[in-house]
Amino acid sequence: MDADPILAQIDALFSEWGFGPEAIPSWEAFRESRTSEIARRTTRAMALLERFAPTSTYLRAAKEPFEKGWDSGESETFIAVAAALAAFRSDLQDGYLKTLEELIHADLFADFLEMASELQVKGFKDPAAVIAGSVLEEHSRKLAAVSGIPTAKPSGESLKASVINAELTKGGAYNKLVEKSVTAWLGLRNSAAHGEYDAYDDAQAAALIRDVRDFLVRHPA
């Protein structure tokens, strides 16, 4: 999960509200606010949690006032939801949201890249490139999933890696420069997978493994 775009959206909301996530006023501060304005704030805060933390404790905490029958336009409801959003923001900023699944994926991909590296060093550049490229493609799909980007068509057919790469750029997961690099890496992987072994050399295969490893570190999923 690339935290920066999410933090920016949360901070923009708090800035608009006129206070920070570490200093949320009591419900009494909103006594004179219009019910419609409070409801609007509550709805926008809930939307962020549903978008970026859909199965989390933070969202469950934000839903508690509604389960008690409170209305979105009540100041107490807004404060509870804002507090849940602030807690999510704090843990996201501090890097506490890496799940066990993410850790397992990271370890598994690291093992595959180590295997690719050993193959390349022993002179087997082609299977090494296929493995490294496959890790890149699968990681891109997981990065898309945590970013809320579809990885399949409505029919269920998987989207091509190149399409997912473009959508990740549009979604702010990374910039255009990274997108161009990923395109080049996928191109090398496709050459290896289709038997075009003269399209790249051993040094390029080694660079692919190194670059994919760096990509995984910079853009965890």
PDB file of C-alpha atoms in Angstrom:
ATOM      1  CA  MET A   1       0.000   0.000   0.000  1.00  0.00           C
ATOM      2  CA  ASP A   2       1.470   3.286  -1.108  1.00  0.00           C
ATOM      3  CA  ALA A   3       0.630   5.470   1.881  1.00  0.00           C
ATOM      4  CA  ASP A   4       1.402   8.942   0.533  1.00  0.00           C
ATOM      5  CA  PRO A   5      -1.653   9.443  -1.744  1.00  0.00           C
ATOM      6  CA  ILE A   6      -3.961   8.107   0.966  1.00  0.00           C
ATOM      7  CA  LEU A   7      -2.420  10.307   3.661  1.00  0.00           C
ATOM      8  CA  ALA A   8      -2.786  13.297   1.361  1.00  0.00           C
ATOM      9  CA  GLN A   9      -6.515  12.655   0.930  1.00  0.00           C
ATOM     10  CA  ILE A  10      -7.061  12.230   4.666  1.00  0.00           C
ATOM     11  CA  ASP A  11      -5.045  15.336   5.494  1.00  0.00           C
ATOM     12  CA  ALA A  12      -7.018  17.339   2.938  1.00  0.00           C
ATOM     13  CA  LEU A  13     -10.230  16.433   4.752  1.00  0.00           C
ATOM     14  CA  PHE A  14      -8.912  17.373   8.169  1.00  0.00           C
ATOM     15  CA  SER A  15      -7.539  20.621   6.762  1.00  0.00           C
ATOM     16  CA  GLU A  16     -10.935  21.412   5.270  1.00  0.00           C
ATOM     17  CA  TRP A  17     -12.552  20.735   8.634  1.00  0.00           C
ATOM     18  CA  GLY A  18     -10.171  23.151  10.352  1.00  0.00           C
ATOM     19  CA  PHE A  19      -8.483  20.785  12.773  1.00  0.00           C
ATOM     20  CA  GLY A  20      -5.892  18.009  12.717  1.00  0.00           C
ATOM     21  CA  PRO A  21      -6.140  14.234  13.238  1.00  0.00           C
ATOM     22  CA  GLU A  22      -4.209  14.553  16.501  1.00  0.00           C
ATOM     23  CA  ALA A  23      -6.501  17.239  17.961  1.00  0.00           C
ATOM     24  CA  ILE A  24     -10.134  16.383  17.236  1.00  0.00           C
ATOM     25  CA  PRO A  25     -12.506  18.741  19.082  1.00  0.00           C
ATOM     26  CA  SER A  26     -15.260  17.386  21.334  1.00  0.00           C
ATOM     27  CA  TRP A  27     -18.792  17.062  19.988  1.00  0.00           C
ATOM     28  CA  GLU A  28     -19.727  20.282  21.773  1.00  0.00           C
ATOM     29  CA  ALA A  29     -17.635  22.252  19.265  1.00  0.00           C
ATOM     30  CA  PHE A  30     -20.125  21.298  16.539  1.00  0.00           C
ATOM     31  CA  ARG A  31     -23.320  22.082  18.416  1.00  0.00           C
ATOM     32  CA  GLU A  32     -24.021  25.109  16.242  1.00  0.00           C
ATOM     33  CA  SER A  33     -23.144  23.364  12.969  1.00  0.00           C
ATOM     34  CA  ARG A  34     -25.910  22.483  10.546  1.00  0.00           C
ATOM     35  CA  THR A  35     -26.986  18.845  10.539  1.00  0.00           C
ATOM     36  CA  SER A  36     -26.473  18.651   6.773  1.00  0.00           C
ATOM     37  CA  GLU A  37     -22.867  19.862   7.067  1.00  0.00           C
ATOM     38  CA  ILE A  38     -22.070  17.364   9.811  1.00  0.00           C
ATOM     39  CA  ALA A  39     -23.642  14.577   7.738  1.00  0.00           C
ATOM     40  CA  ARG A  40     -21.555  15.580   4.726  1.00  0.00           C
ATOM     41  CA  ARG A  41     -18.364  15.397   6.774  1.00  0.00           C
ATOM     42  CA  THR A  42     -19.341  12.060   8.266  1.00  0.00           C
ATOM     43  CA  THR A  43     -20.133  10.615   4.843  1.00  0.00           C
ATOM     44  CA  ARG A  44     -16.831  11.721   3.328  1.00  0.00           C
ATOM     45  CA  ALA A  45     -14.837  10.290   6.232  1.00  0.00           C
ATOM     46  CA  MET A  46     -16.722   6.986   5.962  1.00  0.00           C
ATOM     47  CA  ALA A  47     -16.102   6.908   2.219  1.00  0.00           C
ATOM     48  CA  LEU A  48     -12.339   7.114   2.765  1.00  0.00           C
ATOM     49  CA  LEU A  49     -12.377   4.273   5.282  1.00  0.00           C
ATOM     50  CA  GLU A  50     -14.557   2.100   3.043  1.00  0.00           C
ATOM     51  CA  ARG A  51     -12.238   2.773   0.097  1.00  0.00           C
ATOM     52  CA  PHE A  52      -8.888   2.212   1.795  1.00  0.00           C
ATOM     53  CA  ALA A  53      -9.696   0.062   4.855  1.00  0.00           C
ATOM     54  CA  PRO A  54     -12.786  -1.950   3.807  1.00  0.00           C
ATOM     55  CA  THR A  55     -12.380  -4.909   6.184  1.00  0.00           C
ATOM     56  CA  SER A  56     -10.565  -3.181   9.017  1.00  0.00           C
ATOM     57  CA  THR A  57     -11.057  -2.510  12.704  1.00  0.00           C
ATOM     58  CA  TYR A  58     -11.054   1.193  11.834  1.00  0.00           C
ATOM     59  CA  LEU A  59     -14.153   0.851   9.669  1.00  0.00           C
ATOM     60  CA  ARG A  60     -15.889  -1.317  12.250  1.00  0.00           C
ATOM     61  CA  ALA A  61     -15.211   1.343  14.876  1.00  0.00           C
ATOM     62  CA  ALA A  62     -16.598   4.033  12.571  1.00  0.00           C
ATOM     63  CA  LYS A  63     -19.789   2.012  12.070  1.00  0.00           C
ATOM     64  CA  GLU A  64     -20.497   1.602  15.783  1.00  0.00           C
ATOM     65  CA  PRO A  65     -22.502   4.870  16.128  1.00  0.00           C
ATOM     66  CA  PHE A  66     -24.788   3.802  13.274  1.00  0.00           C
ATOM     67  CA  GLU A  67     -25.307   0.399  14.901  1.00  0.00           C
ATOM     68  CA  LYS A  68     -26.463   2.279  17.990  1.00  0.00           C
ATOM     69  CA  GLY A  69     -28.996   4.134  15.889  1.00  0.00           C
ATOM     70  CA  TRP A  70     -27.159   7.447  15.768  1.00  0.00           C
ATOM     71  CA  ASP A  71     -27.655   9.653  12.723  1.00  0.00           C
ATOM     72  CA  SER A  72     -24.835  10.777  10.409  1.00  0.00           C
ATOM     73  CA  GLY A  73     -25.805  14.372  11.109  1.00  0.00           C
ATOM     74  CA  GLU A  74     -25.154  14.105  14.839  1.00  0.00           C
ATOM     75  CA  SER A  75     -21.938  15.678  16.084  1.00  0.00           C
ATOM     76  CA  GLU A  76     -21.197  12.637  18.277  1.00  0.00           C
ATOM     77  CA  THR A  77     -21.345  10.403  15.201  1.00  0.00           C
ATOM     78  CA  PHE A  78     -18.988  12.624  13.246  1.00  0.00           C
ATOM     79  CA  ILE A  79     -16.443  12.741  16.096  1.00  0.00           C
ATOM     80  CA  ALA A  80     -16.478   8.933  16.393  1.00  0.00           C
ATOM     81  CA  VAL A  81     -15.947   8.504  12.642  1.00  0.00           C
ATOM     82  CA  ALA A  82     -13.247  11.200  12.551  1.00  0.00           C
ATOM     83  CA  ALA A  83     -11.448   9.475  15.436  1.00  0.00           C
ATOM     84  CA  ALA A  84     -11.478   6.151  13.557  1.00  0.00           C
ATOM     85  CA  LEU A  85     -10.136   7.883  10.453  1.00  0.00           C
ATOM     86  CA  ALA A  86      -7.415   9.572  12.546  1.00  0.00           C
ATOM     87  CA  ALA A  87      -6.381   6.212  14.032  1.00  0.00           C
ATOM     88  CA  PHE A  88      -6.165   4.702  10.543  1.00  0.00           C
ATOM     89  CA  ARG A  89      -4.083   7.653   9.372  1.00  0.00           C
ATOM     90  CA  SER A  90      -1.677   7.367  12.295  1.00  0.00           C
ATOM     91  CA  ASP A  91      -1.072   3.633  11.850  1.00  0.00           C
ATOM     92  CA  LEU A  92      -0.743   4.011   8.086  1.00  0.00           C
ATOM     93  CA  GLN A  93       1.856   6.758   8.478  1.00  0.00           C
ATOM     94  CA  ASP A  94       3.808   4.712  11.032  1.00  0.00           C
ATOM     95  CA  GLY A  95       3.849   1.646   8.792  1.00  0.00           C
ATOM     96  CA  TYR A  96       1.774  -0.610  11.036  1.00  0.00           C
ATOM     97  CA  LEU A  97      -0.636  -1.802   8.355  1.00  0.00           C
ATOM     98  CA  LYS A  98       1.504  -4.439   6.692  1.00  0.00           C
ATOM     99  CA  THR A  99      -0.568  -7.606   7.078  1.00  0.00           C
ATOM    100  CA  LEU A 100       0.600 -11.181   7.536  1.00  0.00           C
ATOM    101  CA  GLU A 101      -0.530 -11.874   3.970  1.00  0.00           C
ATOM    102  CA  GLU A 102       1.689  -9.063   2.710  1.00  0.00           C
ATOM    103  CA  LEU A 103       4.655 -10.420   4.670  1.00  0.00           C
ATOM    104  CA  ILE A 104       4.104 -13.912   3.242  1.00  0.00           C
ATOM    105  CA  HIS A 105       3.893 -12.509  -0.285  1.00  0.00           C
ATOM    106  CA  ALA A 106       7.087 -10.522   0.262  1.00  0.00           C
ATOM    107  CA  ASP A 107       8.962 -13.592   1.532  1.00  0.00           C
ATOM    108  CA  LEU A 108       7.641 -15.785  -1.277  1.00  0.00           C
ATOM    109  CA  PHE A 109       8.577 -13.298  -3.975  1.00  0.00           C
ATOM    110  CA  ALA A 110      12.009 -12.817  -2.389  1.00  0.00           C
ATOM    111  CA  ASP A 111      12.550 -16.594  -2.601  1.00  0.00           C
ATOM    112  CA  PHE A 112      11.601 -16.652  -6.283  1.00  0.00           C
ATOM    113  CA  LEU A 113      13.921 -13.752  -7.045  1.00  0.00           C
ATOM    114  CA  GLU A 114      16.738 -15.502  -5.200  1.00  0.00           C
ATOM    115  CA  MET A 115      16.068 -18.577  -7.342  1.00  0.00           C
ATOM    116  CA  ALA A 116      16.155 -16.399 -10.478  1.00  0.00           C
ATOM    117  CA  SER A 117      19.430 -14.858  -9.369  1.00  0.00           C
ATOM    118  CA  GLU A 118      21.038 -18.263  -8.839  1.00  0.00           C
ATOM    119  CA  LEU A 119      19.903 -19.421 -12.262  1.00  0.00           C
ATOM    120  CA  GLN A 120      21.279 -16.293 -13.919  1.00  0.00           C
ATOM    121  CA  VAL A 121      24.638 -16.621 -12.185  1.00  0.00           C
ATOM    122  CA  LYS A 122      24.876 -20.260 -13.361  1.00  0.00           C
ATOM    123  CA  GLY A 123      24.292 -19.216 -16.963  1.00  0.00           C
ATOM    124  CA  PHE A 124      20.555 -19.852 -17.271  1.00  0.00           C
ATOM    125  CA  LYS A 125      19.465 -16.329 -18.121  1.00  0.00           C
ATOM    126  CA  ASP A 126      16.231 -17.314 -19.877  1.00  0.00           C
ATOM    127  CA  PRO A 127      14.406 -19.150 -17.064  1.00  0.00           C
ATOM    128  CA  ALA A 128      15.796 -16.517 -14.698  1.00  0.00           C
ATOM    129  CA  ALA A 129      14.139 -13.766 -16.745  1.00  0.00           C
ATOM    130  CA  VAL A 130      10.846 -15.666 -16.888  1.00  0.00           C
ATOM    131  CA  ILE A 131      10.775 -16.107 -13.101  1.00  0.00           C
ATOM    132  CA  ALA A 132      11.678 -12.490 -12.374  1.00  0.00           C
ATOM    133  CA  GLY A 133       9.104 -11.248 -14.871  1.00  0.00           C
ATOM    134  CA  SER A 134       6.427 -13.500 -13.415  1.00  0.00           C
ATOM    135  CA  VAL A 135       7.139 -12.118  -9.936  1.00  0.00           C
ATOM    136  CA  LEU A 136       6.782  -8.601 -11.347  1.00  0.00           C
ATOM    137  CA  GLU A 137       3.447  -9.399 -13.004  1.00  0.00           C
ATOM    138  CA  GLU A 138       1.979 -11.092  -9.937  1.00  0.00           C
ATOM    139  CA  HIS A 139       3.156  -8.316  -7.638  1.00  0.00           C
ATOM    140  CA  SER A 140       1.583  -5.734  -9.956  1.00  0.00           C
ATOM    141  CA  ARG A 141      -1.736  -7.566  -9.659  1.00  0.00           C
ATOM    142  CA  LYS A 142      -1.521  -7.552  -5.875  1.00  0.00           C
ATOM    143  CA  LEU A 143      -0.554  -3.877  -5.901  1.00  0.00           C
ATOM    144  CA  ALA A 144      -3.603  -3.182  -8.058  1.00  0.00           C
ATOM    145  CA  ALA A 145      -5.830  -5.146  -5.679  1.00  0.00           C
ATOM    146  CA  VAL A 146      -4.770  -3.157  -2.603  1.00  0.00           C
ATOM    147  CA  SER A 147      -5.119   0.055  -4.621  1.00  0.00           C
ATOM    148  CA  GLY A 148      -8.696  -0.744  -5.559  1.00  0.00           C
ATOM    149  CA  ILE A 149      -7.839  -1.249  -9.233  1.00  0.00           C
ATOM    150  CA  PRO A 150      -9.558  -4.119 -11.119  1.00  0.00           C
ATOM    151  CA  THR A 151      -7.319  -6.913 -12.388  1.00  0.00           C
ATOM    152  CA  ALA A 152      -9.970  -8.625 -14.508  1.00  0.00           C
ATOM    153  CA  LYS A 153     -12.655  -7.736 -17.025  1.00  0.00           C
ATOM    154  CA  PRO A 154     -16.366  -7.988 -16.083  1.00  0.00           C
ATOM    155  CA  SER A 155     -16.340 -11.346 -17.896  1.00  0.00           C
ATOM    156  CA  GLY A 156     -13.733 -12.619 -15.444  1.00  0.00           C
ATOM    157  CA  GLU A 157     -10.898 -12.631 -17.968  1.00  0.00           C
ATOM    158  CA  SER A 158      -7.653 -11.345 -16.455  1.00  0.00           C
ATOM    159  CA  LEU A 159      -6.422  -8.001 -17.686  1.00  0.00           C
ATOM    160  CA  LYS A 160      -3.039  -7.891 -19.375  1.00  0.00           C
ATOM    161  CA  ALA A 161      -0.084  -6.818 -17.254  1.00  0.00           C
ATOM    162  CA  SER A 162       0.441  -3.803 -19.533  1.00  0.00           C
ATOM    163  CA  VAL A 163      -3.118  -2.599 -18.861  1.00  0.00           C
ATOM    164  CA  ILE A 164      -2.699  -3.011 -15.113  1.00  0.00           C
ATOM    165  CA  ASN A 165       0.587  -1.114 -15.314  1.00  0.00           C
ATOM    166  CA  ALA A 166      -1.170   1.823 -16.999  1.00  0.00           C
ATOM    167  CA  GLU A 167      -4.022   1.756 -14.476  1.00  0.00           C
ATOM    168  CA  LEU A 168      -1.594   1.750 -11.549  1.00  0.00           C
ATOM    169  CA  THR A 169      -0.047   4.923 -12.940  1.00  0.00           C
ATOM    170  CA  LYS A 170      -3.461   6.549 -13.392  1.00  0.00           C
ATOM    171  CA  GLY A 171      -4.379   5.539  -9.853  1.00  0.00           C
ATOM    172  CA  GLY A 172      -1.275   7.163  -8.390  1.00  0.00           C
ATOM    173  CA  ALA A 173       0.491   3.977  -7.290  1.00  0.00           C
ATOM    174  CA  TYR A 174       3.585   5.246  -9.102  1.00  0.00           C
ATOM    175  CA  ASN A 175       4.573   7.815 -11.718  1.00  0.00           C
ATOM    176  CA  LYS A 176       5.052   7.743 -15.490  1.00  0.00           C
ATOM    177  CA  LEU A 177       8.777   7.093 -15.212  1.00  0.00           C
ATOM    178  CA  VAL A 178       8.149   3.937 -13.195  1.00  0.00           C
ATOM    179  CA  GLU A 179       5.438   2.911 -15.660  1.00  0.00           C
ATOM    180  CA  LYS A 180       7.961   3.090 -18.527  1.00  0.00           C
ATOM    181  CA  SER A 181      10.420   0.949 -16.559  1.00  0.00           C
ATOM    182  CA  VAL A 182       7.758  -1.655 -15.798  1.00  0.00           C
ATOM    183  CA  THR A 183       6.830  -1.720 -19.503  1.00  0.00           C
ATOM    184  CA  ALA A 184      10.446  -2.435 -20.406  1.00  0.00           C
ATOM    185  CA  TRP A 185      10.727  -5.179 -17.764  1.00  0.00           C
ATOM    186  CA  LEU A 186       7.530  -6.820 -18.966  1.00  0.00           C
ATOM    187  CA  GLY A 187       8.861  -6.655 -22.514  1.00  0.00           C
ATOM    188  CA  LEU A 188      12.011  -8.531 -21.512  1.00  0.00           C
ATOM    189  CA  ARG A 189       9.941 -11.102 -19.663  1.00  0.00           C
ATOM    190  CA  ASN A 190       7.734 -11.629 -22.738  1.00  0.00           C
ATOM    191  CA  SER A 191      10.785 -12.126 -24.925  1.00  0.00           C
ATOM    192  CA  ALA A 192      12.053 -14.814 -22.547  1.00  0.00           C
ATOM    193  CA  ALA A 193       8.656 -16.497 -22.285  1.00  0.00           C
ATOM    194  CA  HIS A 194       8.240 -16.626 -26.087  1.00  0.00           C
ATOM    195  CA  GLY A 195      11.687 -17.960 -26.865  1.00  0.00           C
ATOM    196  CA  GLU A 196      13.146 -14.700 -28.175  1.00  0.00           C
ATOM    197  CA  TYR A 197      16.393 -15.338 -26.346  1.00  0.00           C
ATOM    198  CA  ASP A 198      18.541 -13.126 -28.568  1.00  0.00           C
ATOM    199  CA  ALA A 199      16.442 -10.047 -27.699  1.00  0.00           C
ATOM    200  CA  TYR A 200      18.362  -9.582 -24.442  1.00  0.00           C
ATOM    201  CA  ASP A 201      21.673 -10.641 -22.924  1.00  0.00           C
ATOM    202  CA  ASP A 202      22.840 -11.997 -19.597  1.00  0.00           C
ATOM    203  CA  ALA A 203      23.543  -8.556 -18.145  1.00  0.00           C
ATOM    204  CA  GLN A 204      19.998  -7.431 -18.927  1.00  0.00           C
ATOM    205  CA  ALA A 205      18.573 -10.513 -17.241  1.00  0.00           C
ATOM    206  CA  ALA A 206      20.644  -9.738 -14.138  1.00  0.00           C
ATOM    207  CA  ALA A 207      19.452  -6.128 -14.229  1.00  0.00           C
ATOM    208  CA  LEU A 208      15.835  -7.299 -14.498  1.00  0.00           C
ATOM    209  CA  ILE A 209      16.146  -9.341 -11.307  1.00  0.00           C
ATOM    210  CA  ARG A 210      17.790  -6.438  -9.484  1.00  0.00           C
ATOM    211  CA  ASP A 211      15.222  -3.916 -10.715  1.00  0.00           C
ATOM    212  CA  VAL A 212      12.225  -6.102  -9.877  1.00  0.00           C
ATOM    213  CA  ARG A 213      13.591  -6.649  -6.368  1.00  0.00           C
ATOM    214  CA  ASP A 214      13.942  -2.886  -5.947  1.00  0.00           C
ATOM    215  CA  PHE A 215      10.430  -2.334  -7.352  1.00  0.00           C
ATOM    216  CA  LEU A 216       8.939  -4.676  -4.742  1.00  0.00           C
ATOM    217  CA  VAL A 217      10.675  -2.780  -1.960  1.00  0.00           C
ATOM    218  CA  ARG A 218       9.607   0.655  -3.210  1.00  0.00           C
ATOM    219  CA  HIS A 219       6.025  -0.393  -3.963  1.00  0.00           C
ATOM    220  CA  PRO A 220       4.930  -3.016  -1.417  1.00  0.00           C
ATOM    221  CA  ALA A 221       1.557  -4.740  -1.757  1.00  0.00           C
TER     222      ALA A 221
END
